[in-house]
Short mmCIF file of C-alpha atoms and ligand atoms in Angstrom, two decimals:
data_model
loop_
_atom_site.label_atom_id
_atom_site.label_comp_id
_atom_site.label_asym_id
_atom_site.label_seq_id
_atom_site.Cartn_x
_atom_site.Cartn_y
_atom_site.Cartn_z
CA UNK A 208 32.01 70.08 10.87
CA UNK A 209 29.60 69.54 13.95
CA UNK A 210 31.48 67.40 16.64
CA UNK A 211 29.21 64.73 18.07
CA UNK A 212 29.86 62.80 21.58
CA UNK A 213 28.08 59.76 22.71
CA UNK A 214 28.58 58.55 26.34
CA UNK A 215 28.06 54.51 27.36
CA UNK A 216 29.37 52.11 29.22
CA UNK A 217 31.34 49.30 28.34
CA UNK A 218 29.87 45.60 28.87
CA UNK A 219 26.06 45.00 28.61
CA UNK A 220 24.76 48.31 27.23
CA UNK A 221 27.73 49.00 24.68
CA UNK A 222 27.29 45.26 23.20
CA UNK A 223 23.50 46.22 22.64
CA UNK A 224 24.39 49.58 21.12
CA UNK A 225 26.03 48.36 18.45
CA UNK A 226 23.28 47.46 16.08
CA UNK A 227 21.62 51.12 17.21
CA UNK A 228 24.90 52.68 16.53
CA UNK A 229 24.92 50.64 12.85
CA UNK A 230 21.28 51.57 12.58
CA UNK A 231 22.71 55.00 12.57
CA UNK A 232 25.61 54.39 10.30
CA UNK A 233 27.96 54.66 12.94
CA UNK A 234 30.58 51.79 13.31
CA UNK A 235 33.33 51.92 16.68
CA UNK A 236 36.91 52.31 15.40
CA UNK A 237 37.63 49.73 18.19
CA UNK A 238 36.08 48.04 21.02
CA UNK A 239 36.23 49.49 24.91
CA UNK A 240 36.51 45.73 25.80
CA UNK A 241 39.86 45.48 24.20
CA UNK A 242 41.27 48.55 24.19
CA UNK A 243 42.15 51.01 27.29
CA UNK A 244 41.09 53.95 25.39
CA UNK A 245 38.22 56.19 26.96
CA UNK A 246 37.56 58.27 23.53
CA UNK A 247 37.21 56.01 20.77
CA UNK A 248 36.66 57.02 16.90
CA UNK A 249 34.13 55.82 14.51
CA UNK A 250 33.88 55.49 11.47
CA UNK A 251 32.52 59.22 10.98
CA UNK A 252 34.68 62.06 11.47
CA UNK A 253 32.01 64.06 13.20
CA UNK A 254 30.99 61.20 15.77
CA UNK A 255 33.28 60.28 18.88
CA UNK A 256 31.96 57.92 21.89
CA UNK A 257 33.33 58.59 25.19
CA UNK A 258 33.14 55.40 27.81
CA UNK A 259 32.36 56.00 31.50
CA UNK A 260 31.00 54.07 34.03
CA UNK A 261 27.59 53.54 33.75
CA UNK A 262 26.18 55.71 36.60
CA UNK A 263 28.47 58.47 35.18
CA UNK A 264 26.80 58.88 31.89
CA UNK A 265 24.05 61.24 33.05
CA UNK A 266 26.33 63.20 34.53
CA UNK A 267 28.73 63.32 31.17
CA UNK A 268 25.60 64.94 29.38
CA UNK A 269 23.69 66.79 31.79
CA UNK A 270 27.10 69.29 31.77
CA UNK A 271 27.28 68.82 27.60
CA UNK A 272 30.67 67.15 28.13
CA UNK A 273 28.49 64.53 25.77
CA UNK A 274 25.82 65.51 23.56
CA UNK A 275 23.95 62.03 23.76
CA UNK A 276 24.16 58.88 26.92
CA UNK A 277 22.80 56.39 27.03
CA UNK A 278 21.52 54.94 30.62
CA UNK A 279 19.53 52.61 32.33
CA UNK A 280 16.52 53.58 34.07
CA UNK A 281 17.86 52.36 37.21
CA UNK A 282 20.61 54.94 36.86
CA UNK A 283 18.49 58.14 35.40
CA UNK A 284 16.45 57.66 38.63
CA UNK A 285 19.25 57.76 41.04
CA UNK A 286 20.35 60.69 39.42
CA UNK A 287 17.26 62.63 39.04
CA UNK A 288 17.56 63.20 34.69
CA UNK A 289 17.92 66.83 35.50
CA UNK A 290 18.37 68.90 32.41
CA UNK A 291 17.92 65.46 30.22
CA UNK A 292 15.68 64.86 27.14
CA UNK A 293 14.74 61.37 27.44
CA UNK A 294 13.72 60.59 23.89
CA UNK A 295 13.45 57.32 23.39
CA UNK A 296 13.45 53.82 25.75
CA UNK A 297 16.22 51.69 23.59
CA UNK A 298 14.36 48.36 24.72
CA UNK A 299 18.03 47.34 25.73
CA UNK A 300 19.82 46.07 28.52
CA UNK A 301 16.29 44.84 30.22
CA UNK A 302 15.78 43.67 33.45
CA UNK A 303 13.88 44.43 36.77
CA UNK A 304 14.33 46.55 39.81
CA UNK A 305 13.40 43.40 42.72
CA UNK A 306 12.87 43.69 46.88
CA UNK A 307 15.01 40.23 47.56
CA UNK A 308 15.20 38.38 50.97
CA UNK A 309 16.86 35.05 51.85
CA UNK A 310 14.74 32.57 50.92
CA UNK A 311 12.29 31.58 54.25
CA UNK A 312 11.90 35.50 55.26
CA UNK A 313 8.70 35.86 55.80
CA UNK A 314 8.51 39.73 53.70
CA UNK A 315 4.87 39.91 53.47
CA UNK A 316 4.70 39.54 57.58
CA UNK A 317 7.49 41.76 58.14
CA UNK A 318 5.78 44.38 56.65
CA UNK A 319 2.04 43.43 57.97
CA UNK A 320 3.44 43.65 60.99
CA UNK A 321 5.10 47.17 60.67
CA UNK A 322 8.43 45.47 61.18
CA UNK A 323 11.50 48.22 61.03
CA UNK A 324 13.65 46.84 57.58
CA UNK A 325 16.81 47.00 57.34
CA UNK A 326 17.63 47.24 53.18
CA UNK A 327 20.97 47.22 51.32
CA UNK A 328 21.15 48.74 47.80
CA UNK A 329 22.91 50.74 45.45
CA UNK A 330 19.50 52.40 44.84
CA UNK A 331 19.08 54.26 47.50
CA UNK A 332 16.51 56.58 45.98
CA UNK A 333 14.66 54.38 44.41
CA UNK A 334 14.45 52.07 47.66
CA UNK A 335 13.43 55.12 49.97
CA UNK A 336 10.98 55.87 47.28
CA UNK A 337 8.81 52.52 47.01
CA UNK A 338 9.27 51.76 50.95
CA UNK A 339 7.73 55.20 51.64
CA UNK A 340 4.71 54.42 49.05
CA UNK A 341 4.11 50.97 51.16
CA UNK A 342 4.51 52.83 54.46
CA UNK A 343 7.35 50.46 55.17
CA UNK A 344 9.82 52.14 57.68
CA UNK A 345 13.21 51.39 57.03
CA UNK A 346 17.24 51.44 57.49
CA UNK A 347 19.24 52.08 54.55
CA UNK A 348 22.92 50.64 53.71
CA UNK A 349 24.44 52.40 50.84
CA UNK A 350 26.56 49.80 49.16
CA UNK A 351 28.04 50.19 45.76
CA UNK A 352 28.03 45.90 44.34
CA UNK A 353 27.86 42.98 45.68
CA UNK A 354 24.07 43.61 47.20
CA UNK A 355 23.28 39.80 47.17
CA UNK A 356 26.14 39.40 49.73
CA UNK A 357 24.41 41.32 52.43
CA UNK A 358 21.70 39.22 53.98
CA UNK A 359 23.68 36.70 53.87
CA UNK A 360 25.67 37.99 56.52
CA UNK A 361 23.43 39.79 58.74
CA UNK A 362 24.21 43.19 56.87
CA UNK A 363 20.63 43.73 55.86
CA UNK A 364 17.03 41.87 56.17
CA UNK A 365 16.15 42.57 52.43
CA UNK A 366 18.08 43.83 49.20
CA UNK A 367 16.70 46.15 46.22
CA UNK A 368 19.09 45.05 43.41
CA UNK A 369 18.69 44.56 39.08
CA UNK A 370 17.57 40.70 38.53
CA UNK A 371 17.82 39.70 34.75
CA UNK A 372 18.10 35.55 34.73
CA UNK A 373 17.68 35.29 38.31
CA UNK A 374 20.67 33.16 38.71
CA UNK A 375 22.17 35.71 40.67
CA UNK A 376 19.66 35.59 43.43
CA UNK A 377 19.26 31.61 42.58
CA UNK A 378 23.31 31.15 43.91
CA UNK A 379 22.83 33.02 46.90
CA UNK A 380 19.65 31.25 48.14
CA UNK A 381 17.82 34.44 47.55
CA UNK A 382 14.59 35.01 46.37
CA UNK A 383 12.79 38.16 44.79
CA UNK A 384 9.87 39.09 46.84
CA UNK A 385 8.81 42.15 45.02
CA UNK A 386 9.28 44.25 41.54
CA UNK A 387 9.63 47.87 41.99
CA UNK A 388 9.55 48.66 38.33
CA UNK A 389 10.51 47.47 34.68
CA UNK A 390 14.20 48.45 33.47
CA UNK A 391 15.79 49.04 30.24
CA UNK A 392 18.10 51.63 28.80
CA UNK A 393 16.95 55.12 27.61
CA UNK A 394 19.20 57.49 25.17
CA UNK A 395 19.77 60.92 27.13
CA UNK A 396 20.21 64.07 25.31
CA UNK A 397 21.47 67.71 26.58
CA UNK A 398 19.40 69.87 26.04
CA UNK A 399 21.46 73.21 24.53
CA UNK A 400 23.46 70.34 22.35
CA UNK A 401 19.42 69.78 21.00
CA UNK A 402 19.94 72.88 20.22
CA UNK A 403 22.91 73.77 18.85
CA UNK A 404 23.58 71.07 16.78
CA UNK A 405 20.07 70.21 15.77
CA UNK A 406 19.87 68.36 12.54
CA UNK A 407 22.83 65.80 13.45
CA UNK A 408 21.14 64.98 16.81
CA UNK A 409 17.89 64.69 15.66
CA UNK A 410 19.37 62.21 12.48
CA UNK A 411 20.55 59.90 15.83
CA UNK A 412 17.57 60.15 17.61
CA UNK A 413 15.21 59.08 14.66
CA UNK A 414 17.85 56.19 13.78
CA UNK A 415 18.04 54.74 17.22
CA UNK A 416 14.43 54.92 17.10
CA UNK A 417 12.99 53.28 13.86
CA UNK A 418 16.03 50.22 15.12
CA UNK A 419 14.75 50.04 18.39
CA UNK A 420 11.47 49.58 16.99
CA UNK A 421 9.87 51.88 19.13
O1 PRT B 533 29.48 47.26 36.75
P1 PRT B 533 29.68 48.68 37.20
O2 PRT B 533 29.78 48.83 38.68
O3 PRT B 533 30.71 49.43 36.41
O4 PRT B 533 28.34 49.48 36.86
P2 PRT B 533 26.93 48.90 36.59
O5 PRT B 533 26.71 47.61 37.27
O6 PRT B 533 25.96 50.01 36.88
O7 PRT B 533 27.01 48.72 35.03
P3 PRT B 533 26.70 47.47 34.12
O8 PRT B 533 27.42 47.71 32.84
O9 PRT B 533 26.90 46.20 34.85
O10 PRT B 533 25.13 47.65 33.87
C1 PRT B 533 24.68 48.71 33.08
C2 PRT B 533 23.16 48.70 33.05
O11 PRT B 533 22.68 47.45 32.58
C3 PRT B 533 22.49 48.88 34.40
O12 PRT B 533 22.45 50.24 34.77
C4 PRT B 533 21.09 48.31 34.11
O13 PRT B 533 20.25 49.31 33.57
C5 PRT B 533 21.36 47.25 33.04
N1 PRT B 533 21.24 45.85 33.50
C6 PRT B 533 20.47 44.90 32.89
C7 PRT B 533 21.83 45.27 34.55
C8 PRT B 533 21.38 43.94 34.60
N2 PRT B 533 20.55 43.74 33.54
C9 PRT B 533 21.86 43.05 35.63
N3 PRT B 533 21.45 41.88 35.68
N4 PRT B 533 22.71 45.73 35.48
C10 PRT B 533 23.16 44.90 36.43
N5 PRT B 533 22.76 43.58 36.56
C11 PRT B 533 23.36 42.81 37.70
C12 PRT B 533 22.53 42.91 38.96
O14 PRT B 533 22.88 44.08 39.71
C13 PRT B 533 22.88 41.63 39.71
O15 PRT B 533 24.08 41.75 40.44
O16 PRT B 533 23.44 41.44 37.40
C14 PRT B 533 23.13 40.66 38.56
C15 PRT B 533 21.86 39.87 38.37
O17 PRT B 533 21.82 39.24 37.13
P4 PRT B 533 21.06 37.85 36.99
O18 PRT B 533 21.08 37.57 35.53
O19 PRT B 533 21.86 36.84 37.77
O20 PRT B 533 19.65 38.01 37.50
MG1 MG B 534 27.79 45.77 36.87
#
C-alpha cells in the first residue's frame, strides 16, 4: 500500500480543509486542536496528516518528508516554492497582504517625498519586493507576530501584515494604506512524490479541486 502524507497547520487552514479533505474521502482520526499529536490517522490506512507550523509546511514537502502541504500564499512567497507543484489555489483561508500606518501618517507624502521607511513585517521578502517596485527606500525589522504592535511604539513608520476583518488594524488605531496582493491557500505537491506515487496523488489533487470549485 502507497503511504500518503499531508502537511497543514492547525487553526484557520486545517478548519477549512476539512470539507476538501471529506471531498476527498478522507476524514481526521482526531483533531490537532485537541489532541497533542503531530501525526494524526484518518480514516484511510494509506493517508496520514502531519501538523507543522504554518511557515514550515513548504519546507515539510519540498524535502518529500510530505507528499502534499498545504500553504498560504503569503508563506510560499517567503519561501520561494522551490521544487513545489502548485496545483491548485484552495480559495481558503483568504485575506490580503496590506502596507498599514497609524492612522494620520501621511503614506502617500512619505513616499512622494522620497522619505527613508522604516517597515516591520514577518514578510520580509515580500516587503523588499513591492517597496523596490515603488522605488520606496526602506529599513526592514524582521519580526515574527505581533506586527500591529510596532508603530505603535516607535519600532517602525509602516507595517506589511495579513488583514482579513480589519479589526485587527481597527484596535490598534491602524489603518491599511496599501494592498500588495490577494491571499489564499494553495495545495503544494513534491515533485518525485508526483511521481512515484502517481495515481493516489493525482485522485487528491482532482478532489480538492472539483470541492474547491476551481
Ligand atoms: O500563528 P503562527 O505563528 O503559528 O503562524 P501563522 O500566523 O503563519 O499561521 P496561522 O494559522 O495563523 O495562519 C495560516 C495562514 O492563514 C496564513 O499563512 C495566511 O495565509 C492565512 N490567513 C488568512 C491569515 C489571516 N487570514 C489573518 N488574518 N493569517 C494571519 N492573519 C492574522 C494577521 O497576521 C493579523 O495579525 O490575523 C490578524 C488580522 O486579522 P483581522 O481579521 O483582524 O484583519
Ligand atoms: Mg497566526
Amino acid at each position: 500500500m502507497t503511504q500518503i502524507t499531508l502537511a497543514l497547520s492547525k487553526g484557520r487552514i486545517f478548519e477549512e480543509t476539512l470539507p476538501l479533505l471529506a471531498a476527498a474521502g478522507i476524514t481526521p482520526s482526531e483533531s490537532p486542536e485537541s489532541s497533542r499529536k503531530l501525526i494524526i490517522g484518518t480514516n484511510r490506512p494509506d493517508v496520514r496528516l502531519i501538523i507543522v507550523r504554518a511557515s514550515d509546511v513548504p519546507t515539510y514537502v519540498q524535502h518529500g518528508a510530505a507528499d502534499l502541504g498545504i500553504a498560504g500564499k503569503d508563506v510560499l512567497m517567503e519561501h520561494g516554492g522551490e521544487g513545489l507543484y502548485q496545483p491548485v489555489d484552495l480559495n481558503i483561508a483568504k485575506c490580503r497582504m496590506m502596507v498599514a500606518t497609524p492612522v494620520g501618517f501621511d503614506y502617500e507624502g512619505a513616499v512622494q517625498r522620497g522619505a527613508r521607511l522604516r517597515v516591520a513585517t514577518k514578510y520580509t521578502d515580500t516587503a523588499r519586493l513591492h517597496f523596490a517596485a515603488k522605488g520606496v527606500h526602506i529599513d526592514l525589522i524582521k519580526l515574527y507576530g505581533s506586527m500591529e504592535l510596532a508603530p505603535l511604539v516607535g519600532l517602525s513608520d509602516v507595517i506589511v501584515d495579513l488583514v482579513s476583518t480589519g479589526g485587527t488594524l481597527k484596535a490598534n488605531n491602524l489603518v491599511a494604506v496599501e494592498e500588495i496582493c490577494q491571499i489564499s491557500s494553495r495545495l503544494v505537491v513534491n515533485q518525485a512524490a508526483l511521481k512515484l506515487k502517481h495515481g493516489e496523488i493525482q485522485l487528491i489533487i482532482d478532489a480538492f479541486r472539483r470541492a474547491s470549485g476551481v
